[in-house]
Coordinates of C-alpha atoms in Angstrom, one line a residue:
X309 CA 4.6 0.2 27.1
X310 CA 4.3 -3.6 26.6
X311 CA 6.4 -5.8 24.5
X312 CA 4.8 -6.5 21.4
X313 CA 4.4 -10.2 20.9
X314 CA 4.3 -11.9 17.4
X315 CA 0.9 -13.1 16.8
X316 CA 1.5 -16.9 17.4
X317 CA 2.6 -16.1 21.1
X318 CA -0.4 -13.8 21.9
X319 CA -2.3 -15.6 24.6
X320 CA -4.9 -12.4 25.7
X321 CA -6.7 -10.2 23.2
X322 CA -4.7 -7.1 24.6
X323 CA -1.6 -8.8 23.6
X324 CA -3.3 -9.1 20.1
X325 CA -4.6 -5.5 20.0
X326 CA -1.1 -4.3 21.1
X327 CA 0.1 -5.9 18.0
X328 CA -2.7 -5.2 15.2
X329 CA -2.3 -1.6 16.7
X330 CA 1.9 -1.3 16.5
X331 CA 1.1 -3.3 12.7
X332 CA -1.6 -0.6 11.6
X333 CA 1.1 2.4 12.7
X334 CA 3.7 0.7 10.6
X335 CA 1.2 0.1 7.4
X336 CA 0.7 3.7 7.1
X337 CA 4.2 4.9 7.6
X338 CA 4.8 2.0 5.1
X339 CA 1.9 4.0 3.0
X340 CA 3.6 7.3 3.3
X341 CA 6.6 5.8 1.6
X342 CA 4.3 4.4 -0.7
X343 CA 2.8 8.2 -1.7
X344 CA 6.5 9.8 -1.5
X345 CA 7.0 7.3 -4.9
X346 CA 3.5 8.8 -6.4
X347 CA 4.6 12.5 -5.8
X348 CA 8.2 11.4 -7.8
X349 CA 6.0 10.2 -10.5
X350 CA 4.1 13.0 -10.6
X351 CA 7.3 15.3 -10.9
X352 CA 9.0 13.0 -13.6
X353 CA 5.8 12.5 -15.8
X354 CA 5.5 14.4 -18.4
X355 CA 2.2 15.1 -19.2
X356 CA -1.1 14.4 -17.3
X357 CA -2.2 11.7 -19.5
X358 CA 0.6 9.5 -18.2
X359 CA -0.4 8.8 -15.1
X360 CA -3.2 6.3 -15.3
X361 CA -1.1 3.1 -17.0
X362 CA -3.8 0.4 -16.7
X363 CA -1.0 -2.0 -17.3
X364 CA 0.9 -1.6 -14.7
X365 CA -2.0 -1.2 -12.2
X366 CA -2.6 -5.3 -13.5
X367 CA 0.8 -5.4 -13.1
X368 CA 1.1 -4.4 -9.6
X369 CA -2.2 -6.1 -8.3
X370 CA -0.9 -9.2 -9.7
X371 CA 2.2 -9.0 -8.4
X372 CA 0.8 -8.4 -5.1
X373 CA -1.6 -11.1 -5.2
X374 CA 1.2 -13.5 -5.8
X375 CA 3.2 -12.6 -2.9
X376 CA -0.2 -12.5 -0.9
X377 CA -0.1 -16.8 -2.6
X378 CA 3.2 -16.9 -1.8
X379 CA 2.8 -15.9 2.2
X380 CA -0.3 -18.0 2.4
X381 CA -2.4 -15.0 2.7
X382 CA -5.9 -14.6 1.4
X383 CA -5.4 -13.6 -2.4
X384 CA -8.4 -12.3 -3.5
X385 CA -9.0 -10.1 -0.1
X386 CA -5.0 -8.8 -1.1
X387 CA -6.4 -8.3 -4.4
X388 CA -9.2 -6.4 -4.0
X389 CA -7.1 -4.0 -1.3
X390 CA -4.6 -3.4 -4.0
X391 CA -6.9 -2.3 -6.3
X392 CA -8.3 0.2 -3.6
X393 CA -4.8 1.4 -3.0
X394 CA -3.9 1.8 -6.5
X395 CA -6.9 3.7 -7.4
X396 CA -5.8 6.0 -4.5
X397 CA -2.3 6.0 -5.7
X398 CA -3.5 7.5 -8.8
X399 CA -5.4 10.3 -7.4
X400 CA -3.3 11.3 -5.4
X401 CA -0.1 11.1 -8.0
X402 CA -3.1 13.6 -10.6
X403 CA -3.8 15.8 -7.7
X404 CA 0.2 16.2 -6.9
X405 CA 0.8 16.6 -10.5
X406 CA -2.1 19.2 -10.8
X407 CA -0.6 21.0 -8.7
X408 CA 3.0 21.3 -10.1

């Protein structure tokens, strides 16, 4: 297997899809992590009701959004993905706690 260059060195678009590629394997090991957290929730809630906090869904989008500012990434495209990824979250932390 090739070396996997940082974008800013990537000269061929195989380099580039080596890298996009090796990123996208670590994004969903990163959002397998992520899930491990939702099926803790759903184990230390206490009741059903508790896991949709719209509050901290803001919360976290925002929060998100500002490091997506901070990195000079686009915001609103950050945004809008968190808000996808949250939505999952919580279906999948009511599914694990339907099943407890």
């Amino acid at each position: 297997m090739s070396e996997i260059l940082p974008g800013q060195q990537c000269t061929t678009m195989s380099e580039v899809r080596a890298g996009v590629d090796a990123l996208d394997r670590e994004l969903v090991a990163l959002l397998r992590r992520r899930f491990d957290y939702m099926d803790a929730a759903a184990r230390i809630k206490p009741e059903r009701g508790a896991v949709r906090d719209e509050a901290r869904k803001a919360q976290v989008i925002a929060q998100a959004r500002a490091e997506a500012e901070r990195l000079g990434v686009p915001a609103e495209a950050v945004a809008a993905m968190w808000e996808e990824l949250v939505e999952a979250s919580i279906a999948y932390e009511l599914a694990a706690f339907d099943v407890r």
